Tab-separated table of C-alpha atoms in Angstrom:
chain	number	residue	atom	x	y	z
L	30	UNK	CA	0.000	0.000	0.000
L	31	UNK	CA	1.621	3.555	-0.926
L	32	UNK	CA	2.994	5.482	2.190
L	33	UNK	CA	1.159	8.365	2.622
L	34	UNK	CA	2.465	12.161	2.717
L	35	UNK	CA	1.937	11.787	6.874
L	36	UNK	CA	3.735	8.890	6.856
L	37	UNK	CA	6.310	10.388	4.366
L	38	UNK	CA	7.108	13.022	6.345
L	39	UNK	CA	7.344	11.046	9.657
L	40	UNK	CA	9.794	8.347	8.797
L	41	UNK	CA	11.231	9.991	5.370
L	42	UNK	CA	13.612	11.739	4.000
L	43	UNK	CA	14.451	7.860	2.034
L	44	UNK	CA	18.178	7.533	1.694
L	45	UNK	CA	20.488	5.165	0.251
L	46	UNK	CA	21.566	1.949	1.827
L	47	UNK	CA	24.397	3.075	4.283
L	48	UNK	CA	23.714	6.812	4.041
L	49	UNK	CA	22.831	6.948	7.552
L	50	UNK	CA	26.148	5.713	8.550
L	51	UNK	CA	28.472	7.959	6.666
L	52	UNK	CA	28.373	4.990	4.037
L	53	UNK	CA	30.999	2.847	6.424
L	54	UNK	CA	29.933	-0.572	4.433
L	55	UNK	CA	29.447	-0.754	0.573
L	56	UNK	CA	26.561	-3.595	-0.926
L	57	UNK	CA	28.376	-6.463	-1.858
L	58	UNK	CA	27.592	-8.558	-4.719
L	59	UNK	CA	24.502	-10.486	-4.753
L	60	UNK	CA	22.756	-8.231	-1.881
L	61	UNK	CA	20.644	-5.871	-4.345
L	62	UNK	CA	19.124	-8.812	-5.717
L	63	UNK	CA	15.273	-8.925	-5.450
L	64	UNK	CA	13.635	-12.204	-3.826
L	65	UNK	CA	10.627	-11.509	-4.924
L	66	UNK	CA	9.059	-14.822	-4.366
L	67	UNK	CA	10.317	-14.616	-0.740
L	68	UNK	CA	9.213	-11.436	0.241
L	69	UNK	CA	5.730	-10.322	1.551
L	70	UNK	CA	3.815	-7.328	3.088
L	71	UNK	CA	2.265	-6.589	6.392
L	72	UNK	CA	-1.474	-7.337	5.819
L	73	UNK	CA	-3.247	-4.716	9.003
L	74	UNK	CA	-3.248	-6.500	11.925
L	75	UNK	CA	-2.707	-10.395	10.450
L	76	UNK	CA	0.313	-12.267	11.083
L	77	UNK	CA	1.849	-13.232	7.700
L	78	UNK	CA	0.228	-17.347	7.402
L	79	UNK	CA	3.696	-19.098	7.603
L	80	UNK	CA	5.396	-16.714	9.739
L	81	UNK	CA	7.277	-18.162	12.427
L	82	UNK	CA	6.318	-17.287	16.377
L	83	UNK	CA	8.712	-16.830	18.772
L	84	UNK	CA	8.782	-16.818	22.616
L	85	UNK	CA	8.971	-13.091	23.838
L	86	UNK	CA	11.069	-14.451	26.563
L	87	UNK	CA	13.405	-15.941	23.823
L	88	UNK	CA	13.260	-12.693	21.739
L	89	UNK	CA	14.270	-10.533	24.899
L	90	UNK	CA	17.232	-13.228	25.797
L	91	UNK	CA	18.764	-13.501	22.494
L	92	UNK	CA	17.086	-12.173	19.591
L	93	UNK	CA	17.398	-15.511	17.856
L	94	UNK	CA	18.365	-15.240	14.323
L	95	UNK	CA	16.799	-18.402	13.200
L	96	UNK	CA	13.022	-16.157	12.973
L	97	UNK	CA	14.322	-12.455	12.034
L	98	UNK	CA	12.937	-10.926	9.877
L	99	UNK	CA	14.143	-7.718	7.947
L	100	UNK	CA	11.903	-5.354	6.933
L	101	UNK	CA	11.892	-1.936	5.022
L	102	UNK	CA	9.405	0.881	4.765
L	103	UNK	CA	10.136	2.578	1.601
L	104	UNK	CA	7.507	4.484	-0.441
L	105	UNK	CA	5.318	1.266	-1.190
L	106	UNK	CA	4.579	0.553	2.602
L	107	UNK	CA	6.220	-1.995	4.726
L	108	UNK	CA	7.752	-5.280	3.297
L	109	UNK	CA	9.308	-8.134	4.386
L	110	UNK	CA	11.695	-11.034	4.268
L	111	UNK	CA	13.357	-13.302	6.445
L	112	UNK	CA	17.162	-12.821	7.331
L	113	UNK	CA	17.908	-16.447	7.076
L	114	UNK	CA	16.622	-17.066	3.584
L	115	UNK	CA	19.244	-18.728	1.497
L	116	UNK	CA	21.153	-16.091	-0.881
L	117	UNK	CA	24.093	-17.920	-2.753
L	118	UNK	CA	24.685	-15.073	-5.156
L	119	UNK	CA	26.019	-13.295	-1.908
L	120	UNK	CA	28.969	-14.188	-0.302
L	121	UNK	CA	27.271	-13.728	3.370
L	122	UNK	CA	25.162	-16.385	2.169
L	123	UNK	CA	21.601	-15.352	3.667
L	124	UNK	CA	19.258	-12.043	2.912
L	125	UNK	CA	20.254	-8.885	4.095
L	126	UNK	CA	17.530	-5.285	3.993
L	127	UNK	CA	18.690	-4.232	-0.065
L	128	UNK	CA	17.816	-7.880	-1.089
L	129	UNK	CA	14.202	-5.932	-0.157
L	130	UNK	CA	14.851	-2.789	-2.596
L	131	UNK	CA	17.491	-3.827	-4.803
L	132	UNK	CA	19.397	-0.781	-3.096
L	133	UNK	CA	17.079	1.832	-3.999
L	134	UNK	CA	16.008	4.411	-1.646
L	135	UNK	CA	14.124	3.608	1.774
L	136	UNK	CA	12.434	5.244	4.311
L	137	UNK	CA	13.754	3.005	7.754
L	138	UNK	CA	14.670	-0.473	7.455
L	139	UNK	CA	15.268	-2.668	10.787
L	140	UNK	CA	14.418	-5.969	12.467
L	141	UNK	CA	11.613	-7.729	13.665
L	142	UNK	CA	10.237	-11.036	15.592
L	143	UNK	CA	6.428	-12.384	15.371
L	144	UNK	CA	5.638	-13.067	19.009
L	145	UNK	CA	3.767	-15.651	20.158
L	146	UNK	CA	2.291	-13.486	22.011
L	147	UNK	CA	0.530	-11.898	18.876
L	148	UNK	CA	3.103	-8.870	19.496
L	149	UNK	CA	5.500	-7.245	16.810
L	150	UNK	CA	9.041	-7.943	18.517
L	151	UNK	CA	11.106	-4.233	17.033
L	152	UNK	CA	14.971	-3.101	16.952
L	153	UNK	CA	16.491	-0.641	15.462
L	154	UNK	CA	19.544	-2.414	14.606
L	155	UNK	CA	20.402	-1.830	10.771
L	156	UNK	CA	23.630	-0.306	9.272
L	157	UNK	CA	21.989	-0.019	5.512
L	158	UNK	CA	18.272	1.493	6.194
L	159	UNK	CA	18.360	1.901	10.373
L	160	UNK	CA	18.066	5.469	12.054
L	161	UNK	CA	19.320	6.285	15.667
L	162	UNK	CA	17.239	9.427	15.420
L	163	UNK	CA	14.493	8.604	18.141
L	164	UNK	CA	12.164	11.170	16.473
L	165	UNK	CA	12.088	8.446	13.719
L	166	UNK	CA	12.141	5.726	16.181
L	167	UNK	CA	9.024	6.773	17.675
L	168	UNK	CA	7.794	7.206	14.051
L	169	UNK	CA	8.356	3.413	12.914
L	170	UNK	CA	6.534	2.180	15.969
L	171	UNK	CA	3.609	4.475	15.236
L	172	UNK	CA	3.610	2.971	11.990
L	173	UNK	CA	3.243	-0.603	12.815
L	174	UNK	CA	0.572	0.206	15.567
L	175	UNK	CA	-1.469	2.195	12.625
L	176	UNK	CA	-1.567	-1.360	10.947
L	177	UNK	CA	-3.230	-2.851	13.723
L	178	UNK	CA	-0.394	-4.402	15.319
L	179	UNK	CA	1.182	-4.677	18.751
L	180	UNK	CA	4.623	-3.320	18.949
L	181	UNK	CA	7.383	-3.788	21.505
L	182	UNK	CA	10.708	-2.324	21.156
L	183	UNK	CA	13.503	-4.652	22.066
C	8	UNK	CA	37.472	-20.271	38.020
C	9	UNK	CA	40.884	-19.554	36.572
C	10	UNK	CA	44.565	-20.226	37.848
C	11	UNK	CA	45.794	-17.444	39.939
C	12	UNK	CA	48.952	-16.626	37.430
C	13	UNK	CA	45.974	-16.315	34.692
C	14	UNK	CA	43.773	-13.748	36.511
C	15	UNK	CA	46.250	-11.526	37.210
C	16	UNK	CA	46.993	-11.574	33.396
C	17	UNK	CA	43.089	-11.265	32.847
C	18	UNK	CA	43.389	-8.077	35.197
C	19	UNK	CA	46.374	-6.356	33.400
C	20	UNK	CA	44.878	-6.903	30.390
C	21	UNK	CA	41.707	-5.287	31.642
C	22	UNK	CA	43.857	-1.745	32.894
C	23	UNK	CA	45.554	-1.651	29.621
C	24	UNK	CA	44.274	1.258	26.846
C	25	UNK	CA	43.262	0.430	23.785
C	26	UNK	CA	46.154	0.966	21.857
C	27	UNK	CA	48.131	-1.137	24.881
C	28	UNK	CA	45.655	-3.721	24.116
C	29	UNK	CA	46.571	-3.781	19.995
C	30	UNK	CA	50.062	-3.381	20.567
C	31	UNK	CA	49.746	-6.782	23.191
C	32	UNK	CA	47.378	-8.884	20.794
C	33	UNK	CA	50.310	-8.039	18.035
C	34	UNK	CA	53.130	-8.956	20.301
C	35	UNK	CA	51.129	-12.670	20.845
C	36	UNK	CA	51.056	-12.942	17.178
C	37	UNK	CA	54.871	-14.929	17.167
C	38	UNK	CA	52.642	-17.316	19.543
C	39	UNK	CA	49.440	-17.496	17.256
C	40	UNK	CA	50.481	-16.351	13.881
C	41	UNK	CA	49.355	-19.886	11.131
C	42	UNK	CA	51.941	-20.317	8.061
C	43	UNK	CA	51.176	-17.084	5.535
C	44	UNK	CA	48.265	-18.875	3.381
C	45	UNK	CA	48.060	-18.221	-0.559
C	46	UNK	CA	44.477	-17.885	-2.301
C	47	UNK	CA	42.759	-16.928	-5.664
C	48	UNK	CA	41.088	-13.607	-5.350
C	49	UNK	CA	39.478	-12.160	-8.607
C	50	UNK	CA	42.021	-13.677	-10.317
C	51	UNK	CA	45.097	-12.601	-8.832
C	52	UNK	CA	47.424	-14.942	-6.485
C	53	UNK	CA	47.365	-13.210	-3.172
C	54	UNK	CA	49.622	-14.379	0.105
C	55	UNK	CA	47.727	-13.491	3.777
C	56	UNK	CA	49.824	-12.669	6.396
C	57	UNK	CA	47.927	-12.052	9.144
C	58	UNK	CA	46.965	-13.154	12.948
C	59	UNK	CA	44.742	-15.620	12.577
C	60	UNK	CA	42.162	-14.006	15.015
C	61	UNK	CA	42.077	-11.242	11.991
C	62	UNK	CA	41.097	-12.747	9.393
C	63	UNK	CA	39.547	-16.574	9.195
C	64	UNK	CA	38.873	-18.513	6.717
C	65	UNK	CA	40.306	-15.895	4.255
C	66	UNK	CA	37.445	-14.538	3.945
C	67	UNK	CA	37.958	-11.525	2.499
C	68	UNK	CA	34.861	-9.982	1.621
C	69	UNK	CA	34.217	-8.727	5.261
C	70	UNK	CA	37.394	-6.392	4.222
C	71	UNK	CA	35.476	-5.947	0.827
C	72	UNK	CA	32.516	-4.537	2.451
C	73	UNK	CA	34.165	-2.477	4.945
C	74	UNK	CA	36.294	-0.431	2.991
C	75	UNK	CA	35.067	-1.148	-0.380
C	76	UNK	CA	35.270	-4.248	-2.933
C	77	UNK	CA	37.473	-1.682	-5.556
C	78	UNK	CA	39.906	-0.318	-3.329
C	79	UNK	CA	40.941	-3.883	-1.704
C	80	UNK	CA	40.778	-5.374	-5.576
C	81	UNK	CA	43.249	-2.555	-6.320
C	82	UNK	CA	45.462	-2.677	-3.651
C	83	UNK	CA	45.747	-6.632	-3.573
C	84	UNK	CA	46.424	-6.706	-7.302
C	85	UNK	CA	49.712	-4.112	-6.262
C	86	UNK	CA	50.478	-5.834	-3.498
C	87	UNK	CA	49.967	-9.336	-4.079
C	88	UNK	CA	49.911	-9.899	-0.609
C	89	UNK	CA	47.686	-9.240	2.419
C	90	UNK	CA	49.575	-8.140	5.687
C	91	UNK	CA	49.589	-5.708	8.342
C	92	UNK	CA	51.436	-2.983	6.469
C	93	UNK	CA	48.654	-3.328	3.619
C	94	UNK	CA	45.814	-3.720	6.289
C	95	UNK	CA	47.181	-0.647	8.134
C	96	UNK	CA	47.070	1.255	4.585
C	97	UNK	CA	43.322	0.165	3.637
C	98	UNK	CA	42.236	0.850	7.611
C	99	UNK	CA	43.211	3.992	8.190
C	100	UNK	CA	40.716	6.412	7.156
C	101	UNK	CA	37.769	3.958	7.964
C	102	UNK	CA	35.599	5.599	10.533
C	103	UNK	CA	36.126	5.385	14.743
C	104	UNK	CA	34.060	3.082	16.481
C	105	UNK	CA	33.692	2.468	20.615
C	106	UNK	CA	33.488	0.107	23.105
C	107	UNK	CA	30.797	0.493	25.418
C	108	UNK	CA	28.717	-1.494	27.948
C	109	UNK	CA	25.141	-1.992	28.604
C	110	UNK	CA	23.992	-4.147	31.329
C	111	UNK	CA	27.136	-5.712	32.281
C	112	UNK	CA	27.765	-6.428	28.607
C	113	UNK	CA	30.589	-5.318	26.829
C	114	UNK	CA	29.262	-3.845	23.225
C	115	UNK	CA	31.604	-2.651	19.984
C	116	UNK	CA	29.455	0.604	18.159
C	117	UNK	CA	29.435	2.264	15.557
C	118	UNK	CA	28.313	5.445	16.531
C	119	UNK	CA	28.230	8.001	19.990
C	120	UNK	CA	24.834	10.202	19.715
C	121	UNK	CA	21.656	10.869	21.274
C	122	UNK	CA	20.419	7.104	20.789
C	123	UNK	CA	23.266	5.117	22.022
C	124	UNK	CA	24.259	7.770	24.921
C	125	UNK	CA	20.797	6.586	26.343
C	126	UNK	CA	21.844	2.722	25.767
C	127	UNK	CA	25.112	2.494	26.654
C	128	UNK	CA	27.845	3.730	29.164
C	129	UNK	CA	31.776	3.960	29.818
C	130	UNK	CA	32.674	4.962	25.960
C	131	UNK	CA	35.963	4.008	25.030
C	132	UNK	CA	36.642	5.175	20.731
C	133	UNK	CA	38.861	2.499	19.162
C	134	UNK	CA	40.062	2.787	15.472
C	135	UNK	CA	38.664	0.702	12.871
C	136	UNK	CA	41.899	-1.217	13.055
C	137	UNK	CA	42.404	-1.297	16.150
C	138	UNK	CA	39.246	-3.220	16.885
C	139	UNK	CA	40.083	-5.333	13.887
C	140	UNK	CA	43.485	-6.431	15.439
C	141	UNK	CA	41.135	-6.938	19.241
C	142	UNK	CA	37.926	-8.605	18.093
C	143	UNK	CA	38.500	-9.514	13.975
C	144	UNK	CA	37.324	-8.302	10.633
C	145	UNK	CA	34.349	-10.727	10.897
C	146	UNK	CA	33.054	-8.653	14.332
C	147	UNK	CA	33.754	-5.180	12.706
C	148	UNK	CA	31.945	-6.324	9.836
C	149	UNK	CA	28.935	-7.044	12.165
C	150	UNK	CA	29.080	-3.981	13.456
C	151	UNK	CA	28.453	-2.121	10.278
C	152	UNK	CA	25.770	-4.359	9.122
C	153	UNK	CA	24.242	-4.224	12.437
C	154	UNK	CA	25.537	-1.179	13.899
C	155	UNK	CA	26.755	-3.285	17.350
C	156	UNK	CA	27.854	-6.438	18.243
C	157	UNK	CA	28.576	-8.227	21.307
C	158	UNK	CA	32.137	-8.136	22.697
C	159	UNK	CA	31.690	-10.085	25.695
C-alpha cells in the first residue's frame, strides 16, 4: 500500500543503503538482488500465514536469528523477508535489507520477531536502512501500531 | 574459576588502553600467527599474512565490504599480498568506532549520539583497526551491518 504524505514526512527523507552511517559498508555482490518470491507485506493487523512465532522471553534473551525478519518501509509501505533465507549469489550467504529494494532508496529499514504473544518484537539495529534518530524511532513504531499491530521495542 | 597466574593476566589486560591492548594482541602474534596462506582472489594470487584471530577462513569480503570491494581489488592486485602494512594502509581512514557497555555487557558501536548515549555507558573510541586487530574483521563487519555487536 503507498505510504502516505503523513507517513512520508514522519519516517522519510528515504536515503540510500548506508547513508545513515556515513556509508561505512558498501553492498556487496549479490545483496541488491530482489527475492521476490520470498518477500511479503504486512497485511493490518494479520500475522503473515507461515510466519514463524517466537517466545517473547526468547526474543528478549537472544534475539534468535533463526526467525528475524528484515523489513523496510520505503515508499510502497512496509515489506518483508526473512534474514535467514538462502542467498548464494552473496557471499554472506543469507538475505540482508537491499535484497528488499534492490538498493534503492528507503524510508527506515530494521528488524523484527512475530511473538507468540501476537506482538510485533522491534529493533532498530540496521547499518543499511536503520536510524538512531528517536524522532524516527518513535515514528516506525507508530507505523506498525497504525496497521493494527502490537509493537514492543527490544 | 581460573589459575591465579591467569587472573592476574586477565586483570592487566583489563587496565591496559586500547592501543596497549593492539600493541599486546600483536606482540602474541609470534605465539598465534598460522603459516602465511596463498588464495585466488578475482584472479590474482594473493599471500595473507595475518593473525589468525584477523582474518579466518580468508574470507575476504568482510574487508570488501568495509572499505570497499574496488579499493581492496586494487590494492591486492599491487600488493599481491595481504599483511599488516597493507591492512594498516586500507584501515586507516575507515571511521572510529567504541566500546561500550550496557547491562554488564561489553558492546563494539558504531556510533556516539543521542540514541546510544541513552543505551550504553563507559565509551571508550577504538580505530577501525584497532578493533580489527582486538575482536577480527568478521566482528567489525557485524558492526556495520548491524551497527553493534557483542564483545563479551
Amino acid at each position: 500500500m503507498k505510504l502516505s504524505d503523513y507517513w512520508v514526512a514522519r519516517l522519510g527523507p528515504a536515503i540510500v543503503p548506508f547513508q545513515r552511517r556515513a556509508f561505512s559498508r558498501e553492498i556487496l555482490e549479490g545483496e541488491a538482488i530482489v527475492f521476490a518470491n520470498d518477500i511479503f507485506d504486512l497485511i493490518s493487523g494479520q500475522f503473515p500465514k507461515n510466519c514463524i512465532l517466537t517466545n517473547p522471553e526468547i526474543i528478549r534473551g537472544n534475539t534468535p536469528h533463526q526467525s528475524r525478519y528484515l523489513w523496510v518501509i520505503d515508499e510502497d509501505g512496509v515489506r518483508l523477508i526473512r534474514e535467514e533465507t538462502p542467498n548464494t549469489a552473496a557471499v554472506r550467504g543469507i538475505m540482508c535489507h537491499t535484497n528488499i529494494t534492490g538498493g534503492k532508496p528507503a524510508f527506515q529499514g530494521n528488524e523484527l520477531w512475530f511473538g507468540s504473544d501476537n506482538t510485533l518484537y522491534i529493533n532498530f539495529l540496521s547499518g543499511r536502512y536503520g536510524s538512531n534518530d528517536p524522532v524516527h524511532q518513535s515514528a516506525v513504531l507508530d507505523y506498525f501500531r497504525s496497521l493494527g499491530f502490537d509493537v514492543t521495542e527490544v | 574459576m581460573e589459575s591465579p597466574a591467569v587472573e592476574n593476566v586477565l586483570r592487566a589486560v583489563e587496565a591496559m588502553t586500547p592501543e596497549e591492548r593492539t600493541e599486546l594482541f600483536r606482540q602474541f602474534r609470534r605465539y598465534t600467527t598460522a603459516t602465511p596462506e596463498t588464495v585466488l582472489y578475482r584472479g590474482d594470487v594473493i599471500t595473507i599474512d595475518l593473525p589468525p584471530n584477523v582474518l579466518k577462513d580468508s574470507k575476504l569480503w568482510q574487508l570488501e565490504a568495509i572499505v570497499g570491494t574496488e579499493k581492496v581489488a586494487a590494492t591486492l592486485h599491487h600488493t599481491g599480498r595481504l599483511d599488516e602494512a597493507v591492512l594498516a594502509t586500507l584501515l586507516a581512514h575507515s571511521p572510529v568506532l567504541f566500546m561500550a557497555h550496557a547491562n554488564s555487557k561489553s558492546y563494539l558501536i558504531d556510533q556516539k549520539n543521542e540514541f546510544t548515549k541513552a543505551e550504553f555507558t563507559d565509551f571508550t573510541p577504538i580505530s577501525t583497526l584497532d578493533a580489527v586487530y582486538q575482536f577480527g574483521l568478521a566482528k567489525v563487519e557485524e558492526v556495520r551491518e548491524k551497527t553493534l555487536a557483542r564483545i563479551s
